[in-house]
Amino acid sequence: MIGMTWLVPVLPLAAYIILLASGRRMSEAAVAGISVAAVFVSFLLSIGVAANVAAHGPAAPTVYPWLQFGSGTVTVGYQVTSLNALMLLVVSLVSALVLLFSRSYMRGDDRFSRFYQYLNLFVFSMLGLVVSPNLLQFYIFWELVGVCSYLLVGFWYFKPEAAAAAKKAFIVTRIGDVGLFIGIILLYLARGTFDFTALFGGASAPAGVMAHATAPLAYAGAKFFSLWYIPFAGWHAGAFVTLVALLVFVGAVGKSAQFPLHVWLPDAMEGPTPVSALIHAATMVAAGVYLVARMFPLFEASATASQTVAVIGGFTAILAASIGLTQRDIKRVIAYSTVSQLGYMMLAMGVGAYVSGMFHLVTHAFFKALLFLAAGSVIHALDTQDLFEMGGLRKYLPITHATFLAGALALSGIPPFAGFWSKDDILTAAFTSGHYVLYAMGLIAAFFTAAYIFRVYFLTFSGAYKGDRHPHEGGPAMTVPLIVLGVLATVGGFINTPFDPMLASFLQDQGPIGYNPPANWTLMAVSALVGLCGIWLAYTLYRTEEGRAERFAQRTGVLYTLSFNKFYVDELYGLIIVAPVRKIAEVLQFVDRWIIDGLVRLAGEIGYTGGVGVKYSSTGQVQTYGLVTVFGLAVMVLVVIGIGGVI
């Protein structure tokens, strides 16, 4: 099965090409059928690949020569380890369910076929990224993922909000991509290769990063920095590794929407809801966490870089969770939830809990895809995203209600749902590794998480229905993915419990990787209790008494205002970055239009005016030329006489 791994990303690509060539002439059912079938077969192949890895261990990369680069050869191909075998399973499964859901959600859209083209290309890009055996190929697919997100977030381009959100997502993530690209260049200068295996000398060996110790790394760093006239005196191999790790992390910060580059992800909700589910659960934002996991030996080799990852992750988790408490748009609440949960994953990676971070990525893919698709079912039924225009949908949308509740309990970390096991792993790792402040931040974020998601639940499904439509479920194409994901959100956490750590055994097939926290039942009880307290708060404010939530918001005053306005981060960026850049652009536009172009136009006008003058003075009549000559002589005589009189 390892030899068939290349088919996993190629099948969605084939579906994209088929739809590109003849999708407009196909029915909606045929378009959706081809797409879902291609990705579902990729999922079946992924099962075989993962089973093969579990039975026989990772295989050597399969590569083919591509480019001659300096004295070496750049290759392309695919590589299967336990890490990317797991990612193949998650990406292909969730993507197949999202594509199936889209069949009903996007029915009747004028660009139905184009939508599925973009989805297939998106899935291909992510799967290609996952199996890449070297950093250069990885980066190509990394950028293709960004292009696909731009196309899908701005799919309804005729809406100004969607067009602006697509541009914002593309530009903000490019900031991170520049950092990643510089990090890749530095690694190549230091090691002379892009290949993951050659860079790290094995999946779990940080010594691979430092294999050539001080001299080659320091020399490569000095050589690079001397090109920019930056002094390198006093630097050593450890500092160089830290620099490269931080640059790589900048790329992950952009893609996985970590502070301070988190601002693009909530605005990306302007795309169709299946796009939101795909971006948040299986593709783009998962790419950043996967990057840190794939480069984990690099971060293990630098305590400073690891600490930075952990702090940024913990801060992002609590920041985004506090914003999610007050938003009115159902999709934006879930979007900020994604930012927060990605922060948990980065926190895990930063404290060295490699397995815990990947475990949470898996469970999060299940319950976050579920929550977005359930929100899509609600939006499809009501044609509104405002939480305060919903209510009472429990009896109208029973399947959506039950599955959303499962997703909310999983997100809140309530046992035995999936999110409990993975979130508790992260909190336990933070506490037992001595990161007590980060543990406290994660615990507070967990309280906020339960509060905001059950705020959504009570406002949407309880109380009286506030709309004037007749809501109903969207049919099997929408309900089947909800049921499958609901089951996974309920029992998916049992792939890695203290009783049977199957995932840990699978991911550590080449030896122990990172820090694996021991089970701590006290900490598990505390985290579950914190989640229940958050649910109780949401119930108290939004279910028990009319107007209590409004009074609570008034009492919290400035805190509520800060949360509702997203702590004014966008406004701050507008003030210190966008406005100055716009002023600079206006000055440059003035210089370009009135000075540079003005000089060019002036030269043209002089030539044109002179030509017109010559044109009308060249009459061909001798008497006219004689008159002009006499007039000229008279002027010259007068000038000479005048000058003589003055002298």
XYZ file of C-alpha atoms in Angstrom:
647
model
C 0.000 0.000 0.000
C 2.915 2.386 0.595
C 3.620 2.280 -3.140
C 0.091 3.562 -3.809
C 0.421 6.593 -1.534
C 0.863 8.876 -4.543
C -2.719 8.100 -5.548
C -4.102 9.674 -2.383
C -3.472 13.292 -3.513
C -3.689 12.485 -7.239
C -7.330 11.340 -7.122
C -8.683 14.763 -5.993
C -6.423 16.342 -8.624
C -7.944 14.066 -11.267
C -11.434 15.094 -10.147
C -10.376 18.744 -10.418
C -9.105 18.232 -13.975
C -12.282 16.402 -15.024
C -14.483 19.174 -13.654
C -12.256 21.835 -15.170
C -12.605 20.224 -18.584
C -16.290 19.351 -18.603
C -17.872 20.309 -15.294
C -20.169 22.939 -16.826
C -21.838 20.286 -18.971
C -22.441 17.969 -15.995
C -25.373 17.880 -13.631
C -24.882 18.917 -10.038
C -25.270 15.297 -8.948
C -22.507 14.174 -11.330
C -20.162 16.959 -10.215
C -20.660 16.155 -6.549
C -20.554 12.403 -7.160
C -17.192 12.510 -8.933
C -15.703 14.725 -6.239
C -16.977 12.758 -3.254
C -16.018 9.435 -4.841
C -12.464 10.610 -5.599
C -11.815 11.855 -2.067
C -13.538 8.869 -0.464
C -11.313 6.474 -2.420
C -8.357 8.556 -1.202
C -9.612 7.936 2.329
C -9.818 4.180 1.712
C -6.271 4.203 0.356
C -5.189 6.211 3.407
C -6.573 3.473 5.657
C -4.421 0.937 3.824
C -1.360 3.189 4.056
C -1.851 3.757 7.792
C -2.385 0.035 8.393
C 0.822 -0.718 6.502
C 2.770 1.815 8.572
C 1.316 0.388 11.785
C 2.333 -3.130 10.775
C 5.709 -2.522 9.153
C 6.808 0.973 10.181
C 7.589 3.957 7.949
C 9.069 3.422 4.512
C 11.972 5.229 2.892
C 10.985 8.245 0.761
C 10.171 7.589 -2.892
C 11.780 10.412 -4.855
C 12.570 11.341 -8.451
C 15.113 13.896 -9.738
C 13.596 17.240 -10.618
C 16.054 20.143 -10.689
C 19.801 20.544 -10.536
C 20.333 23.025 -7.717
C 23.934 24.055 -7.171
C 25.963 20.925 -6.642
C 22.931 18.893 -5.609
C 19.709 17.615 -7.107
C 16.253 18.670 -5.936
C 13.826 15.760 -5.914
C 10.065 15.337 -5.853
C 8.102 12.383 -4.585
C 6.331 11.218 -1.465
C 7.168 9.997 1.994
C 5.061 8.107 4.502
C 5.721 8.224 8.224
C 3.319 7.595 11.065
C 2.736 11.351 11.279
C 1.677 11.922 7.698
C -0.192 8.600 7.548
C -2.338 9.960 10.380
C -2.781 13.266 8.562
C -3.803 11.486 5.341
C -6.578 9.737 7.243
C -7.887 12.895 8.904
C -7.697 15.150 5.845
C -9.276 12.680 3.421
C -12.081 11.623 5.786
C -13.143 15.107 6.823
C -12.799 16.395 3.254
C -15.022 13.620 1.874
C -17.729 14.478 4.421
C -17.499 18.203 3.674
C -17.766 17.572 -0.075
C -20.841 15.422 0.507
C -22.424 18.099 2.705
C -21.776 20.708 0.001
C -24.027 18.791 -2.406
C -27.121 20.088 -0.637
C -25.723 23.292 0.831
C -24.608 24.710 -2.535
C -27.506 23.335 -4.593
C -28.628 25.814 -7.230
C -25.552 28.027 -7.061
C -24.641 29.379 -10.501
C -21.018 28.324 -10.010
C -21.671 24.925 -8.455
C -19.121 23.134 -10.649
C -16.497 25.819 -10.048
C -17.000 25.458 -6.298
C -16.249 21.747 -6.459
C -13.226 22.398 -8.662
C -11.772 24.630 -5.971
C -12.599 22.129 -3.215
C -10.851 19.295 -5.057
C -7.804 21.473 -5.703
C -7.775 22.447 -2.026
C -7.842 18.820 -0.885
C -5.126 17.883 -3.395
C -2.941 20.728 -2.137
C -3.227 19.683 1.492
C -2.644 15.999 0.772
C 0.344 16.887 -1.416
C 1.726 19.003 1.418
C 1.331 16.127 3.864
C 3.286 13.556 1.831
C 6.053 15.931 0.687
C 9.507 14.418 1.385
C 11.381 17.719 1.324
C 10.934 21.340 2.312
C 10.903 22.753 -1.217
C 8.030 20.543 -2.363
C 6.338 21.191 0.971
C 6.571 24.944 0.396
C 5.101 24.687 -3.114
C 2.020 22.913 -1.767
C 1.984 25.280 1.223
C 1.537 28.202 -1.180
C -1.012 26.308 -3.270
C -3.074 25.804 -0.121
C -2.989 29.598 0.355
C -4.134 30.198 -3.224
C -7.047 27.783 -2.803
C -8.108 29.492 0.420
C -8.129 32.815 -1.441
C -10.335 31.357 -4.186
C -12.778 29.759 -1.740
C -13.015 32.507 0.884
C -13.748 34.946 -1.954
C -15.956 32.494 -3.840
C -18.899 34.897 -3.635
C -16.659 37.661 -4.975
C -19.605 39.924 -5.819
C -20.000 40.533 -2.074
C -17.535 43.259 -1.012
C -17.083 41.568 2.371
C -16.061 38.280 0.740
C -13.608 39.939 -1.626
C -12.042 41.890 1.248
C -11.827 38.775 3.442
C -10.091 36.811 0.675
C -7.506 39.549 0.187
C -6.968 39.836 3.927
C -6.435 36.089 4.318
C -4.016 35.976 1.414
C -1.952 38.998 2.480
C -1.736 38.179 6.204
C -0.697 34.587 5.601
C 1.939 35.761 3.102
C 3.660 37.533 6.004
C 4.163 34.192 7.699
C 5.171 32.548 4.437
C 8.073 34.975 3.995
C 9.434 33.939 7.391
C 9.104 30.270 6.510
C 10.829 30.788 3.168
C 13.796 32.517 4.826
C 14.005 29.666 7.331
C 14.078 27.129 4.491
C 16.894 29.049 2.790
C 18.918 29.104 6.010
C 18.427 25.391 6.536
C 19.596 24.716 3.006
C 22.673 26.886 3.517
C 23.460 25.010 6.707
C 22.831 21.462 5.533
C 22.891 21.609 1.726
C 19.611 19.709 1.401
C 15.847 20.191 1.555
C 15.063 16.562 2.456
C 13.430 16.008 5.838
C 15.282 12.757 6.467
C 18.679 14.277 5.686
C 17.901 17.397 7.732
C 16.929 15.632 10.915
C 18.541 12.215 10.667
C 15.361 10.516 11.813
C 11.936 11.519 13.010
C 12.882 11.815 16.672
C 16.528 12.805 16.671
C 17.177 16.446 17.535
C 20.853 15.595 17.200
C 20.200 15.428 13.466
C 19.729 19.161 13.417
C 23.032 19.665 15.175
C 24.821 16.850 13.374
C 27.504 19.144 12.020
C 27.741 21.104 15.271
C 29.234 24.528 15.484
C 31.510 25.051 12.527
C 29.306 24.341 9.481
C 26.203 25.953 10.959
C 28.070 29.007 12.152
C 29.853 29.274 8.818
C 26.587 29.000 6.896
C 24.984 31.581 9.142
C 27.923 33.945 8.836
C 27.896 33.527 5.071
C 24.194 34.326 4.866
C 24.276 37.302 7.195
C 27.377 38.759 5.574
C 25.351 39.117 2.391
C 23.174 41.589 4.263
C 26.019 43.217 6.184
C 24.622 41.972 9.481
C 27.354 41.162 12.021
C 27.446 37.507 12.979
C 30.164 37.790 15.620
C 29.407 35.813 18.739
C 26.709 33.655 17.125
C 26.988 29.889 17.384
C 25.146 26.829 16.139
C 22.527 26.911 18.916
C 21.591 30.515 18.157
C 21.372 29.694 14.478
C 19.009 26.768 15.146
C 16.857 29.050 17.313
C 16.692 31.635 14.547
C 15.676 29.050 11.949
C 13.082 27.489 14.268
C 11.508 30.888 14.974
C 11.362 31.697 11.261
C 9.667 28.372 10.583
C 7.239 29.121 13.395
C 6.381 32.471 11.790
C 5.043 30.479 8.847
C 2.964 28.340 11.196
C 1.671 31.475 12.970
C 0.334 32.789 9.664
C -1.293 29.591 8.450
C -2.687 28.506 11.828
C -3.870 32.021 12.730
C -1.882 32.492 15.920
C -1.435 35.874 17.566
C -0.605 38.368 16.121
C -1.533 37.024 12.651
C -4.867 35.584 13.789
C -6.969 38.391 12.330
C -7.599 36.787 8.925
C -9.364 33.635 10.101
C -12.624 35.070 11.552
C -13.098 37.248 8.448
C -12.675 34.143 6.290
C -16.191 33.205 7.419
C -17.470 35.226 4.446
C -16.924 32.123 2.307
C -19.548 29.349 2.059
C -19.898 27.356 5.278
C -18.444 24.094 3.841
C -15.309 26.105 3.046
C -15.146 27.195 6.675
C -15.427 23.580 7.802
C -12.682 22.490 5.396
C -10.307 25.318 6.315
C -10.816 24.956 10.058
C -10.831 21.187 10.376
C -8.744 19.526 7.691
C -6.728 21.809 5.472
C -5.258 25.262 5.848
C -5.089 25.925 9.568
C -4.036 22.337 10.286
C -1.051 22.909 7.992
C 0.639 25.229 10.503
C 0.406 22.736 13.351
C 1.533 19.958 11.020
C 4.547 22.082 10.043
C 5.633 22.395 13.684
C 5.097 18.655 14.187
C 7.033 17.800 11.010
C 9.895 20.050 12.113
C 9.610 18.983 15.754
C 13.280 17.931 16.056
C 14.260 21.468 15.100
C 12.175 22.911 17.932
C 13.410 20.286 20.375
C 16.935 21.492 19.637
C 16.085 25.027 20.820
C 14.574 25.679 24.242
C 14.015 29.339 23.323
C 12.044 28.491 20.191
C 9.972 25.878 22.027
C 9.172 28.334 24.816
C 8.111 30.918 22.236
C 5.777 28.408 20.587
C 4.232 27.515 23.951
C 3.719 31.131 25.068
C 2.218 32.235 21.753
C -0.055 29.199 21.788
C -1.240 29.746 25.356
C -1.854 33.454 24.833
C -3.732 32.829 21.575
C -5.906 30.210 23.280
C -7.117 32.571 25.994
C -7.342 35.654 23.731
C -9.507 34.001 21.078
C -11.675 32.258 23.655
C -12.402 35.554 25.405
C -13.435 37.125 22.082
C -15.734 34.211 21.268
C -17.789 34.929 24.394
C -19.543 37.970 22.909
C -19.824 37.543 19.117
C -23.286 37.474 17.522
C -22.426 35.628 14.300
C -22.621 31.857 14.831
C -19.777 31.178 12.396
C -17.500 33.794 13.940
C -17.911 32.270 17.382
C -16.842 28.896 16.007
C -14.026 30.588 14.059
C -12.585 32.144 17.212
C -12.963 28.733 18.802
C -10.677 27.356 16.077
C -8.068 30.030 16.755
C -8.214 29.151 20.449
C -7.960 25.384 19.908
C -5.032 25.854 17.544
C -3.423 27.746 20.392
C -3.834 24.619 22.552
C -2.070 22.567 19.880
C 0.814 25.032 19.691
C 0.993 25.068 23.489
C 1.361 21.294 23.428
C 4.105 21.407 20.814
C 5.902 24.142 22.740
C 6.036 22.171 26.000
C 7.266 19.142 24.068
C 4.007 17.152 24.092
C 4.215 16.062 20.450
C 1.626 13.279 20.708
C -0.796 15.453 22.713
C -0.696 18.203 20.090
C -1.363 15.798 17.230
C -4.055 14.026 19.256
C -5.875 17.318 19.707
C -5.484 18.088 16.007
C -7.311 14.837 15.224
C -10.164 15.238 17.694
C -10.491 18.921 16.827
C -10.875 18.016 13.154
C -13.868 15.861 14.068
C -15.754 18.167 16.407
C -14.886 21.403 14.609
C -15.983 20.076 11.216
C -19.135 18.913 12.969
C -19.825 22.298 14.570
C -19.309 24.179 11.314
C -21.466 21.819 9.292
C -24.178 21.923 11.973
C -24.005 25.724 11.854
C -24.295 25.423 8.075
C -27.418 23.324 8.527
C -28.891 26.049 10.744
C -27.950 28.792 8.273
C -29.381 26.732 5.409
C -32.649 26.418 7.298
C -32.945 30.037 8.512
C -30.878 32.104 6.059
C -29.312 34.056 8.927
C -26.115 33.830 10.940
C -27.238 36.077 13.817
C -27.582 34.059 17.022
C -30.228 36.419 18.337
C -32.496 35.663 15.367
C -32.554 31.936 16.092
C -33.872 29.950 19.045
C -36.158 26.954 19.512
C -34.630 24.911 16.676
C -34.380 21.728 18.721
C -37.760 20.447 17.530
C -37.292 21.606 13.921
C -33.747 20.276 13.390
C -33.439 17.221 15.655
C -30.411 15.676 13.923
C -28.597 18.994 13.742
C -29.417 19.601 17.394
C -28.160 16.225 18.609
C -24.955 16.348 16.612
C -24.222 19.982 17.517
C -24.660 19.054 21.184
C -22.127 16.232 20.757
C -19.686 18.657 19.143
C -20.240 21.260 21.865
C -19.609 18.706 24.626
C -16.461 17.534 22.841
C -15.192 21.097 22.467
C -15.989 21.818 26.119
C -13.880 18.861 27.228
C -16.647 16.922 28.944
C -15.911 13.196 29.404
C -16.149 10.867 27.600
C -16.336 13.027 24.460
C -13.285 13.291 22.202
C -12.112 16.744 23.199
C -11.838 15.784 26.861
C -9.041 13.277 26.314
C -6.938 15.419 23.986
C -7.417 18.731 25.815
C -6.656 17.093 29.142
C -3.475 15.615 27.690
C -2.298 19.126 26.810
C -3.188 20.636 30.173
C -1.534 17.738 31.992
C 1.603 18.120 29.865
C 1.764 21.842 30.669
C 1.338 21.268 34.398
C 3.617 18.274 34.859
C 6.397 19.895 32.765
C 6.429 22.867 35.142
C 4.666 25.416 32.905
C 2.182 26.432 35.574
C 1.281 29.826 34.106
C 0.554 28.251 30.740
C -1.511 25.589 32.490
C -3.567 28.307 34.202
C -4.055 30.098 30.883
C -5.210 26.852 29.275
C -7.604 26.181 32.148
C -9.151 29.670 31.891
C -9.453 29.235 28.129
C -11.235 25.918 28.749
C -13.768 27.688 30.975
C -14.369 30.357 28.333
C -14.658 27.655 25.651
C -17.458 25.811 27.403
C -19.235 29.108 28.098
C -19.179 30.451 24.539
C -20.088 27.221 22.755
C -23.039 26.570 25.071
C -24.055 30.206 24.672
C -24.378 29.316 20.985
C -26.219 26.116 21.842
C -28.814 27.763 24.093
C -29.382 30.747 21.793
C -29.819 28.471 18.792
C -31.702 25.430 20.003
C -33.535 26.379 23.212
C -36.234 28.911 24.001
C -38.747 30.190 21.476
C -38.190 30.243 17.737
C -37.699 33.850 16.595
C -37.821 33.469 12.819
C -40.643 33.499 10.257
C -39.409 30.642 8.037
C -40.279 26.966 8.353
C -36.913 25.337 9.139
C -36.235 21.698 8.327
C -33.278 19.356 7.910
C -31.383 19.569 4.651
C -31.658 15.974 3.469
C -29.336 12.951 3.646
C -26.390 14.696 1.970
C -26.307 17.088 4.927
C -27.406 14.831 7.772
C -25.165 11.826 7.019
C -21.922 13.835 7.458
C -23.349 15.303 10.662
C -24.110 11.845 12.065
C -20.696 10.425 11.134
C -18.879 13.387 12.648
C -21.164 13.286 15.685
C -20.126 9.691 16.344
C -16.443 10.574 15.875
C -16.760 13.598 18.197
C -18.268 11.278 20.810
C -15.928 8.266 20.670
C -12.911 9.540 18.706
C -10.964 10.328 21.863
C -10.647 6.651 22.719
C -7.812 6.297 20.204
C -5.502 7.640 22.919
C -6.586 7.260 26.516
C -4.578 6.404 29.650
C -6.096 2.922 29.410
C -5.022 2.337 25.802
C -2.660 4.937 24.260
C -2.958 3.598 20.704
C -2.142 6.891 19.006
C 0.968 7.419 21.114
C 2.204 3.963 20.168
C 1.478 4.644 16.510
C 3.222 8.031 16.401
C 6.266 6.818 18.317
C 7.093 3.930 16.056
C 10.678 5.185 15.704
C 11.236 5.752 19.388
C 9.916 8.225 21.992
C 9.239 11.668 20.561
C 8.811 14.658 22.834
C 7.310 14.573 26.306
C 4.435 12.232 27.089
C 2.644 13.238 30.291
C 1.569 10.518 32.694
C -2.135 10.246 33.428
C -3.172 12.540 36.270
C -6.723 11.857 37.403
C -6.834 14.920 39.633
C -5.996 17.248 36.763
C -8.496 15.429 34.561
C -11.218 15.970 37.168
C -10.302 19.659 37.470
C -10.485 20.248 33.715
C -13.845 18.449 33.471
C -15.192 20.496 36.393
C -14.015 23.731 34.750
C -15.860 22.767 31.561
C -19.042 22.061 33.531
C -18.744 25.460 35.239
C -18.554 27.135 31.834
C -21.702 25.313 30.723
C -23.435 26.350 33.938
C -22.534 30.001 33.301
C -23.954 29.854 29.783
C -27.116 28.172 31.078
C -27.541 30.786 33.797
C -27.135 33.733 31.438
C -28.949 32.537 28.331
C -31.481 29.958 29.423
C -32.882 30.713 32.851
C -34.079 34.318 32.751
C -34.861 36.819 30.001
C -32.533 39.812 30.029
C -29.987 38.373 32.449
C -27.279 38.229 29.778
C -27.843 41.892 28.879
C -27.567 42.944 32.513
C -24.400 40.890 32.912
C -22.913 42.562 29.821
C -23.701 45.985 31.265
C -22.054 45.107 34.561
C -18.872 43.875 32.885
C -18.663 47.204 31.041
C -15.303 47.744 29.389
C -14.440 44.033 29.416
C -17.515 43.231 27.340
C -16.727 46.097 24.971
C -13.155 44.921 24.499
C -14.262 41.363 23.822
C -17.051 42.350 21.433
C -14.669 44.586 19.484
C -11.983 41.852 19.372
C -9.708 43.916 21.605
C -9.410 46.399 18.726
C -6.556 44.444 17.168
C -7.837 45.120 13.646
C -8.219 48.800 14.440
C -4.713 48.874 15.895
C -3.316 47.323 12.722
C -5.293 49.835 10.719
C -3.778 52.679 12.721
C -0.132 51.630 12.867
C 0.217 49.683 9.602
C -2.606 50.221 7.121
C -2.980 53.986 7.543
C 0.770 54.787 7.257
C 1.141 52.478 4.268
C -1.866 54.120 2.650
C -0.359 57.578 3.232
C 2.927 56.444 1.739
C 1.007 55.033 -1.213
C -0.824 58.344 -1.677
C 2.486 60.248 -1.680
C 3.994 57.819 -4.167
C 0.871 58.064 -6.292
C 1.187 61.877 -6.314
C 4.869 61.674 -7.274
C 4.107 59.132 -9.970
C 1.120 60.979 -11.437
C 2.154 64.625 -11.172
C 5.968 64.576 -11.189
C 7.140 61.519 -13.111
C 4.157 61.260 -15.430
C 3.890 65.073 -15.394
C 7.421 65.480 -16.765
C 6.706 62.912 -19.449
C 3.454 64.629 -20.391
C 5.201 68.048 -20.360
C 7.820 66.818 -22.797
C 5.077 65.519 -25.008
C 3.098 68.746 -24.810
C 6.193 70.813 -25.725
C 6.816 68.638 -28.740
C 3.171 68.697 -29.708
C 2.823 72.476 -29.309
C 6.038 73.109 -31.238
C 4.874 70.838 -33.990
C 1.524 72.612 -34.237
C 3.317 75.985 -34.391
C 5.613 74.815 -37.171
C 2.624 73.281 -38.928
C 0.704 76.580 -39.160
C 3.773 78.746 -39.910
C 4.842 76.642 -42.890
C 2.251 77.924 -45.406
C 4.404 77.733 -48.583
C 3.571 81.360 -49.502
C 6.618 83.554 -50.336
C 4.902 86.770 -49.328
C 4.175 85.348 -45.874
C 7.804 84.343 -45.399
C 8.894 87.840 -46.555
C 6.540 89.520 -44.113
C 7.838 87.346 -41.250
C 11.405 88.138 -42.228
C 10.755 91.896 -42.312
C 8.983 91.679 -38.969
C 11.916 89.780 -37.509
C 14.411 92.342 -38.815
C 12.327 95.168 -37.350
C 12.330 93.471 -33.968
C 16.088 92.983 -34.110
C 16.660 96.628 -35.076
C 14.478 97.819 -32.221
C 16.316 95.590 -29.794
C 19.714 96.867 -30.976
C 18.556 100.498 -30.788
C 17.163 99.930 -27.314
C 20.359 98.325 -26.090
C 22.411 101.202 -27.622
C 20.260 103.785 -25.867
C 20.775 102.111 -22.563
C 24.519 101.962 -23.044
